[in-house]
């Protein structure tokens, strides 16, 4: 299974750290996890150092067509089974 964790930014914050713990659990199960972020920052650097792929995609304003389409293209290209 391939899981993508969508975070709201590249900074270290509570939600991002929870997503990292979930990604660790996914990897421990033998599945794959990656992160999608609208910007680079301390968090994206940390997960990259831990061996997780990071995709930077402008997903700002997902309620508008542009952000949603960019995310959809990425999810299909990466063959993602689950978006968190």
PDB file of N, CA and C in Angstrom:
ATOM      1  N   UNK A   1       0.854  -1.172   0.000  1.00  0.00           N
ATOM      2  CA  UNK A   1       0.000   0.000   0.000  1.00  0.00           C
ATOM      3  C   UNK A   1       0.897   1.232   0.000  1.00  0.00           C
ATOM      4  N   UNK A   2       0.460   2.248  -0.722  1.00  0.00           N
ATOM      5  CA  UNK A   2       1.191   3.529  -0.772  1.00  0.00           C
ATOM      6  C   UNK A   2       0.305   4.605  -0.152  1.00  0.00           C
ATOM      7  N   UNK A   3       0.835   5.270   0.874  1.00  0.00           N
ATOM      8  CA  UNK A   3       0.091   6.285   1.612  1.00  0.00           C
ATOM      9  C   UNK A   3       0.771   7.632   1.431  1.00  0.00           C
ATOM     10  N   UNK A   4      -0.014   8.636   1.090  1.00  0.00           N
ATOM     11  CA  UNK A   4       0.491  10.010   0.993  1.00  0.00           C
ATOM     12  C   UNK A   4      -0.062  10.805   2.168  1.00  0.00           C
ATOM     13  N   UNK A   5       0.830  11.485   2.857  1.00  0.00           N
ATOM     14  CA  UNK A   5       0.438  12.346   3.970  1.00  0.00           C
ATOM     15  C   UNK A   5       0.511  13.789   3.488  1.00  0.00           C
ATOM     16  N   UNK A   6      -0.635  14.442   3.432  1.00  0.00           N
ATOM     17  CA  UNK A   6      -0.718  15.832   2.997  1.00  0.00           C
ATOM     18  C   UNK A   6      -0.590  16.726   4.224  1.00  0.00           C
ATOM     19  N   UNK A   7       0.433  17.568   4.234  1.00  0.00           N
ATOM     20  CA  UNK A   7       0.627  18.502   5.343  1.00  0.00           C
ATOM     21  C   UNK A   7       0.424  19.928   4.828  1.00  0.00           C
ATOM     22  N   UNK A   8       0.138  20.847   5.747  1.00  0.00           N
ATOM     23  CA  UNK A   8      -0.220  22.202   5.329  1.00  0.00           C
ATOM     24  C   UNK A   8       0.976  23.115   5.125  1.00  0.00           C
ATOM     25  N   UNK A   9       2.169  22.644   5.488  1.00  0.00           N
ATOM     26  CA  UNK A   9       3.349  23.470   5.303  1.00  0.00           C
ATOM     27  C   UNK A   9       4.609  22.723   5.664  1.00  0.00           C
ATOM     28  N   UNK A  10       5.738  23.367   5.435  1.00  0.00           N
ATOM     29  CA  UNK A  10       7.016  22.741   5.673  1.00  0.00           C
ATOM     30  C   UNK A  10       7.575  22.939   7.062  1.00  0.00           C
ATOM     31  N   UNK A  11       6.833  23.624   7.924  1.00  0.00           N
ATOM     32  CA  UNK A  11       7.311  23.887   9.277  1.00  0.00           C
ATOM     33  C   UNK A  11       7.031  22.712  10.207  1.00  0.00           C
ATOM     34  N   UNK A  12       7.823  22.607  11.267  1.00  0.00           N
ATOM     35  CA  UNK A  12       7.582  21.603  12.302  1.00  0.00           C
ATOM     36  C   UNK A  12       6.431  22.074  13.171  1.00  0.00           C
ATOM     37  N   UNK A  13       5.368  21.296  13.219  1.00  0.00           N
ATOM     38  CA  UNK A  13       4.211  21.627  14.037  1.00  0.00           C
ATOM     39  C   UNK A  13       3.552  20.319  14.468  1.00  0.00           C
ATOM     40  N   UNK A  14       2.585  20.425  15.334  1.00  0.00           N
ATOM     41  CA  UNK A  14       1.945  19.235  15.888  1.00  0.00           C
ATOM     42  C   UNK A  14       1.365  18.290  14.856  1.00  0.00           C
ATOM     43  N   UNK A  15       0.606  18.819  13.920  1.00  0.00           N
ATOM     44  CA  UNK A  15      -0.016  17.969  12.898  1.00  0.00           C
ATOM     45  C   UNK A  15       1.012  17.262  12.036  1.00  0.00           C
ATOM     46  N   UNK A  16       2.072  17.958  11.702  1.00  0.00           N
ATOM     47  CA  UNK A  16       3.128  17.357  10.893  1.00  0.00           C
ATOM     48  C   UNK A  16       3.814  16.227  11.656  1.00  0.00           C
ATOM     49  N   UNK A  17       4.048  16.431  12.949  1.00  0.00           N
ATOM     50  CA  UNK A  17       4.710  15.397  13.745  1.00  0.00           C
ATOM     51  C   UNK A  17       3.821  14.169  13.909  1.00  0.00           C
ATOM     52  N   UNK A  18       2.504  14.367  14.012  1.00  0.00           N
ATOM     53  CA  UNK A  18       1.577  13.232  14.048  1.00  0.00           C
ATOM     54  C   UNK A  18       1.652  12.478  12.727  1.00  0.00           C
ATOM     55  N   UNK A  19       1.671  13.189  11.617  1.00  0.00           N
ATOM     56  CA  UNK A  19       1.776  12.543  10.308  1.00  0.00           C
ATOM     57  C   UNK A  19       3.075  11.749  10.192  1.00  0.00           C
ATOM     58  N   UNK A  20       4.151  12.260  10.757  1.00  0.00           N
ATOM     59  CA  UNK A  20       5.423  11.541  10.726  1.00  0.00           C
ATOM     60  C   UNK A  20       5.322  10.237  11.508  1.00  0.00           C
ATOM     61  N   UNK A  21       4.684  10.262  12.662  1.00  0.00           N
ATOM     62  CA  UNK A  21       4.503   9.028  13.446  1.00  0.00           C
ATOM     63  C   UNK A  21       3.664   8.017  12.670  1.00  0.00           C
ATOM     64  N   UNK A  22       2.629   8.484  12.005  1.00  0.00           N
ATOM     65  CA  UNK A  22       1.804   7.587  11.200  1.00  0.00           C
ATOM     66  C   UNK A  22       2.614   7.001  10.042  1.00  0.00           C
ATOM     67  N   UNK A  23       3.441   7.824   9.419  1.00  0.00           N
ATOM     68  CA  UNK A  23       4.284   7.344   8.321  1.00  0.00           C
ATOM     69  C   UNK A  23       5.282   6.302   8.815  1.00  0.00           C
ATOM     70  N   UNK A  24       5.810   6.505  10.013  1.00  0.00           N
ATOM     71  CA  UNK A  24       6.703   5.506  10.606  1.00  0.00           C
ATOM     72  C   UNK A  24       5.968   4.175  10.775  1.00  0.00           C
ATOM     73  N   UNK A  25       4.721   4.229  11.230  1.00  0.00           N
ATOM     74  CA  UNK A  25       3.924   3.012  11.415  1.00  0.00           C
ATOM     75  C   UNK A  25       3.631   2.342  10.070  1.00  0.00           C
ATOM     76  N   UNK A  26       3.355   3.144   9.062  1.00  0.00           N
ATOM     77  CA  UNK A  26       3.117   2.598   7.718  1.00  0.00           C
ATOM     78  C   UNK A  26       4.361   1.861   7.236  1.00  0.00           C
ATOM     79  N   UNK A  27       5.512   2.484   7.395  1.00  0.00           N
ATOM     80  CA  UNK A  27       6.766   1.869   6.962  1.00  0.00           C
ATOM     81  C   UNK A  27       7.063   0.607   7.769  1.00  0.00           C
ATOM     82  N   UNK A  28       6.774   0.617   9.072  1.00  0.00           N
ATOM     83  CA  UNK A  28       7.008  -0.551   9.917  1.00  0.00           C
ATOM     84  C   UNK A  28       6.151  -1.736   9.480  1.00  0.00           C
ATOM     85  N   UNK A  29       4.984  -1.448   8.903  1.00  0.00           N
ATOM     86  CA  UNK A  29       4.106  -2.512   8.376  1.00  0.00           C
ATOM     87  C   UNK A  29       4.621  -3.087   7.065  1.00  0.00           C
ATOM     88  N   UNK A  30       5.594  -2.409   6.469  1.00  0.00           N
ATOM     89  CA  UNK A  30       6.105  -2.862   5.183  1.00  0.00           C
ATOM     90  C   UNK A  30       5.490  -2.136   4.001  1.00  0.00           C
ATOM     91  N   UNK A  31       4.704  -1.104   4.288  1.00  0.00           N
ATOM     92  CA  UNK A  31       4.095  -0.314   3.228  1.00  0.00           C
ATOM     93  C   UNK A  31       4.935   0.936   2.981  1.00  0.00           C
ATOM     94  N   UNK A  32       4.535   1.727   1.998  1.00  0.00           N
ATOM     95  CA  UNK A  32       5.288   2.923   1.620  1.00  0.00           C
ATOM     96  C   UNK A  32       4.511   4.181   1.988  1.00  0.00           C
ATOM     97  N   UNK A  33       5.253   5.198   2.389  1.00  0.00           N
ATOM     98  CA  UNK A  33       4.647   6.491   2.729  1.00  0.00           C
ATOM     99  C   UNK A  33       5.464   7.594   2.097  1.00  0.00           C
ATOM    100  N   UNK A  34       4.776   8.659   1.724  1.00  0.00           N
ATOM    101  CA  UNK A  34       5.437   9.864   1.244  1.00  0.00           C
ATOM    102  C   UNK A  34       4.670  11.062   1.760  1.00  0.00           C
ATOM    103  N   UNK A  35       5.296  12.216   1.650  1.00  0.00           N
ATOM    104  CA  UNK A  35       4.683  13.452   2.131  1.00  0.00           C
ATOM    105  C   UNK A  35       4.473  14.416   0.981  1.00  0.00           C
ATOM    106  N   UNK A  36       3.349  15.136   1.054  1.00  0.00           N
ATOM    107  CA  UNK A  36       3.026  16.186   0.094  1.00  0.00           C
ATOM    108  C   UNK A  36       2.901  17.468   0.901  1.00  0.00           C
ATOM    109  N   UNK A  37       3.642  18.489   0.479  1.00  0.00           N
ATOM    110  CA  UNK A  37       3.642  19.766   1.181  1.00  0.00           C
ATOM    111  C   UNK A  37       3.640  20.898   0.163  1.00  0.00           C
ATOM    112  N   UNK A  38       3.017  22.024   0.490  1.00  0.00           N
ATOM    113  CA  UNK A  38       3.041  23.156  -0.432  1.00  0.00           C
ATOM    114  C   UNK A  38       4.361  23.920  -0.413  1.00  0.00           C
ATOM    115  N   UNK A  39       5.223  23.654   0.591  1.00  0.00           N
ATOM    116  CA  UNK A  39       6.484  24.396   0.708  1.00  0.00           C
ATOM    117  C   UNK A  39       7.528  23.550   1.422  1.00  0.00           C
ATOM    118  N   UNK A  40       8.780  23.885   1.162  1.00  0.00           N
ATOM    119  CA  UNK A  40       9.887  23.240   1.877  1.00  0.00           C
ATOM    120  C   UNK A  40      10.092  23.950   3.208  1.00  0.00           C
ATOM    121  N   UNK A  41      10.706  23.250   4.132  1.00  0.00           N
ATOM    122  CA  UNK A  41      10.991  23.839   5.433  1.00  0.00           C
ATOM    123  C   UNK A  41      11.610  22.808   6.353  1.00  0.00           C
ATOM    124  N   UNK A  42      11.703  23.117   7.642  1.00  0.00           N
ATOM    125  CA  UNK A  42      12.330  22.197   8.592  1.00  0.00           C
ATOM    126  C   UNK A  42      11.677  20.809   8.619  1.00  0.00           C
ATOM    127  N   UNK A  43      10.360  20.760   8.506  1.00  0.00           N
ATOM    128  CA  UNK A  43       9.692  19.455   8.542  1.00  0.00           C
ATOM    129  C   UNK A  43      10.023  18.630   7.309  1.00  0.00           C
ATOM    130  N   UNK A  44       9.946  19.226   6.137  1.00  0.00           N
ATOM    131  CA  UNK A  44      10.230  18.455   4.926  1.00  0.00           C
ATOM    132  C   UNK A  44      11.691  18.002   4.893  1.00  0.00           C
ATOM    133  N   UNK A  45      12.565  18.803   5.452  1.00  0.00           N
ATOM    134  CA  UNK A  45      13.973  18.389   5.555  1.00  0.00           C
ATOM    135  C   UNK A  45      14.113  17.189   6.484  1.00  0.00           C
ATOM    136  N   UNK A  46      13.391  17.232   7.596  1.00  0.00           N
ATOM    137  CA  UNK A  46      13.471  16.127   8.562  1.00  0.00           C
ATOM    138  C   UNK A  46      12.964  14.823   7.964  1.00  0.00           C
ATOM    139  N   UNK A  47      11.798  14.855   7.313  1.00  0.00           N
ATOM    140  CA  UNK A  47      11.271  13.599   6.774  1.00  0.00           C
ATOM    141  C   UNK A  47      12.142  13.075   5.635  1.00  0.00           C
ATOM    142  N   UNK A  48      12.732  13.976   4.870  1.00  0.00           N
ATOM    143  CA  UNK A  48      13.648  13.542   3.808  1.00  0.00           C
ATOM    144  C   UNK A  48      14.877  12.866   4.420  1.00  0.00           C
ATOM    145  N   UNK A  49      15.385  13.415   5.516  1.00  0.00           N
ATOM    146  CA  UNK A  49      16.525  12.806   6.204  1.00  0.00           C
ATOM    147  C   UNK A  49      16.177  11.429   6.748  1.00  0.00           C
ATOM    148  N   UNK A  50      14.900  11.226   7.092  1.00  0.00           N
ATOM    149  CA  UNK A  50      14.449   9.938   7.607  1.00  0.00           C
ATOM    150  C   UNK A  50      14.102   8.968   6.475  1.00  0.00           C
ATOM    151  N   UNK A  51      14.322   9.398   5.243  1.00  0.00           N
ATOM    152  CA  UNK A  51      14.152   8.501   4.110  1.00  0.00           C
ATOM    153  C   UNK A  51      12.789   8.504   3.451  1.00  0.00           C
ATOM    154  N   UNK A  52      11.935   9.444   3.810  1.00  0.00           N
ATOM    155  CA  UNK A  52      10.627   9.529   3.180  1.00  0.00           C
ATOM    156  C   UNK A  52      10.690  10.468   1.977  1.00  0.00           C
ATOM    157  N   UNK A  53      10.084  10.070   0.873  1.00  0.00           N
ATOM    158  CA  UNK A  53      10.005  10.990  -0.262  1.00  0.00           C
ATOM    159  C   UNK A  53       9.117  12.184   0.085  1.00  0.00           C
ATOM    160  N   UNK A  54       9.481  13.336  -0.442  1.00  0.00           N
ATOM    161  CA  UNK A  54       8.695  14.553  -0.235  1.00  0.00           C
ATOM    162  C   UNK A  54       8.389  15.138  -1.608  1.00  0.00           C
ATOM    163  N   UNK A  55       7.134  15.440  -1.839  1.00  0.00           N
ATOM    164  CA  UNK A  55       6.715  16.084  -3.077  1.00  0.00           C
ATOM    165  C   UNK A  55       6.185  17.464  -2.732  1.00  0.00           C
ATOM    166  N   UNK A  56       6.735  18.475  -3.378  1.00  0.00           N
ATOM    167  CA  UNK A  56       6.273  19.841  -3.170  1.00  0.00           C
ATOM    168  C   UNK A  56       5.268  20.150  -4.267  1.00  0.00           C
ATOM    169  N   UNK A  57       4.042  20.397  -3.850  1.00  0.00           N
ATOM    170  CA  UNK A  57       2.956  20.665  -4.791  1.00  0.00           C
ATOM    171  C   UNK A  57       2.131  21.813  -4.240  1.00  0.00           C
ATOM    172  N   UNK A  58       1.874  22.793  -5.064  1.00  0.00           N
ATOM    173  CA  UNK A  58       1.047  23.922  -4.643  1.00  0.00           C
ATOM    174  C   UNK A  58      -0.396  23.448  -4.543  1.00  0.00           C
ATOM    175  N   UNK A  59      -0.758  23.033  -3.347  1.00  0.00           N
ATOM    176  CA  UNK A  59      -2.114  22.556  -3.126  1.00  0.00           C
ATOM    177  C   UNK A  59      -2.943  23.606  -2.394  1.00  0.00           C
ATOM    178  N   UNK A  60      -2.425  24.826  -2.348  1.00  0.00           N
ATOM    179  CA  UNK A  60      -3.159  25.908  -1.714  1.00  0.00           C
ATOM    180  C   UNK A  60      -4.541  26.061  -2.327  1.00  0.00           C
ATOM    181  N   UNK A  61      -5.471  26.307  -1.475  1.00  0.00           N
ATOM    182  CA  UNK A  61      -6.865  26.500  -1.905  1.00  0.00           C
ATOM    183  C   UNK A  61      -7.385  25.280  -2.654  1.00  0.00           C
ATOM    184  N   UNK A  62      -7.327  24.145  -1.990  1.00  0.00           N
ATOM    185  CA  UNK A  62      -7.796  22.903  -2.603  1.00  0.00           C
ATOM    186  C   UNK A  62      -9.253  22.982  -3.035  1.00  0.00           C
ATOM    187  N   UNK A  63     -10.009  23.870  -2.417  1.00  0.00           N
ATOM    188  CA  UNK A  63     -11.407  23.998  -2.793  1.00  0.00           C
ATOM    189  C   UNK A  63     -11.561  24.614  -4.187  1.00  0.00           C
ATOM    190  N   UNK A  64     -10.488  25.154  -4.720  1.00  0.00           N
ATOM    191  CA  UNK A  64     -10.506  25.650  -6.091  1.00  0.00           C
ATOM    192  C   UNK A  64      -9.942  24.579  -6.992  1.00  0.00           C
ATOM    193  N   UNK A  65     -10.307  24.612  -8.257  1.00  0.00           N
ATOM    194  CA  UNK A  65      -9.946  23.550  -9.194  1.00  0.00           C
ATOM    195  C   UNK A  65      -8.444  23.335  -9.325  1.00  0.00           C
ATOM    196  N   UNK A  66      -7.647  24.387  -9.365  1.00  0.00           N
ATOM    197  CA  UNK A  66      -6.209  24.250  -9.609  1.00  0.00           C
ATOM    198  C   UNK A  66      -5.495  23.388  -8.589  1.00  0.00           C
ATOM    199  N   UNK A  67      -5.698  23.671  -7.303  1.00  0.00           N
ATOM    200  CA  UNK A  67      -5.034  22.897  -6.252  1.00  0.00           C
ATOM    201  C   UNK A  67      -5.478  21.450  -6.250  1.00  0.00           C
ATOM    202  N   UNK A  68      -6.758  21.232  -6.429  1.00  0.00           N
ATOM    203  CA  UNK A  68      -7.291  19.867  -6.470  1.00  0.00           C
ATOM    204  C   UNK A  68      -6.764  19.070  -7.648  1.00  0.00           C
ATOM    205  N   UNK A  69      -6.666  19.726  -8.803  1.00  0.00           N
ATOM    206  CA  UNK A  69      -6.151  19.029  -9.988  1.00  0.00           C
ATOM    207  C   UNK A  69      -4.676  18.680  -9.834  1.00  0.00           C
ATOM    208  N   UNK A  70      -3.901  19.600  -9.252  1.00  0.00           N
ATOM    209  CA  UNK A  70      -2.479  19.298  -9.029  1.00  0.00           C
ATOM    210  C   UNK A  70      -2.323  18.112  -8.090  1.00  0.00           C
ATOM    211  N   UNK A  71      -3.125  18.084  -7.028  1.00  0.00           N
ATOM    212  CA  UNK A  71      -3.058  16.975  -6.083  1.00  0.00           C
ATOM    213  C   UNK A  71      -3.500  15.674  -6.757  1.00  0.00           C
ATOM    214  N   UNK A  72      -4.545  15.724  -7.515  1.00  0.00           N
ATOM    215  CA  UNK A  72      -5.037  14.532  -8.219  1.00  0.00           C
ATOM    216  C   UNK A  72      -3.971  13.966  -9.154  1.00  0.00           C
ATOM    217  N   UNK A  73      -3.321  14.836  -9.906  1.00  0.00           N
ATOM    218  CA  UNK A  73      -2.267  14.365 -10.821  1.00  0.00           C
ATOM    219  C   UNK A  73      -1.143  13.675 -10.057  1.00  0.00           C
ATOM    220  N   UNK A  74      -0.740  14.276  -8.943  1.00  0.00           N
ATOM    221  CA  UNK A  74       0.325  13.680  -8.143  1.00  0.00           C
ATOM    222  C   UNK A  74      -0.098  12.314  -7.608  1.00  0.00           C
ATOM    223  N   UNK A  75      -1.303  12.226  -7.057  1.00  0.00           N
ATOM    224  CA  UNK A  75      -1.768  10.962  -6.479  1.00  0.00           C
ATOM    225  C   UNK A  75      -1.815   9.856  -7.528  1.00  0.00           C
ATOM    226  N   UNK A  76      -2.238  10.196  -8.715  1.00  0.00           N
ATOM    227  CA  UNK A  76      -2.260   9.197  -9.801  1.00  0.00           C
ATOM    228  C   UNK A  76      -0.853   8.835 -10.254  1.00  0.00           C
ATOM    229  N   UNK A  77       0.003   9.824 -10.404  1.00  0.00           N
ATOM    230  CA  UNK A  77       1.372   9.563 -10.866  1.00  0.00           C
ATOM    231  C   UNK A  77       2.138   8.707  -9.863  1.00  0.00           C
ATOM    232  N   UNK A  78       1.888   8.917  -8.581  1.00  0.00           N
ATOM    233  CA  UNK A  78       2.572   8.167  -7.524  1.00  0.00           C
ATOM    234  C   UNK A  78       1.852   6.864  -7.167  1.00  0.00           C
ATOM    235  N   UNK A  79       0.721   6.625  -7.799  1.00  0.00           N
ATOM    236  CA  UNK A  79      -0.076   5.413  -7.559  1.00  0.00           C
ATOM    237  C   UNK A  79      -0.421   5.263  -6.060  1.00  0.00           C
ATOM    238  N   UNK A  80      -0.954   6.347  -5.503  1.00  0.00           N
ATOM    239  CA  UNK A  80      -1.291   6.397  -4.084  1.00  0.00           C
ATOM    240  C   UNK A  80      -2.606   5.671  -3.823  1.00  0.00           C
ATOM    241  N   UNK A  81      -2.593   4.825  -2.787  1.00  0.00           N
ATOM    242  CA  UNK A  81      -3.798   4.090  -2.394  1.00  0.00           C
ATOM    243  C   UNK A  81      -4.622   4.826  -1.347  1.00  0.00           C
ATOM    244  N   UNK A  82      -3.938   5.614  -0.507  1.00  0.00           N
ATOM    245  CA  UNK A  82      -4.627   6.288   0.592  1.00  0.00           C
ATOM    246  C   UNK A  82      -4.029   7.667   0.809  1.00  0.00           C
ATOM    247  N   UNK A  83      -4.879   8.666   0.930  1.00  0.00           N
ATOM    248  CA  UNK A  83      -4.437  10.034   1.227  1.00  0.00           C
ATOM    249  C   UNK A  83      -4.833  10.357   2.648  1.00  0.00           C
ATOM    250  N   UNK A  84      -3.854  10.777   3.439  1.00  0.00           N
ATOM    251  CA  UNK A  84      -4.118  11.186   4.824  1.00  0.00           C
ATOM    252  C   UNK A  84      -3.831  12.675   4.930  1.00  0.00           C
TER     253      UNK A  84
END
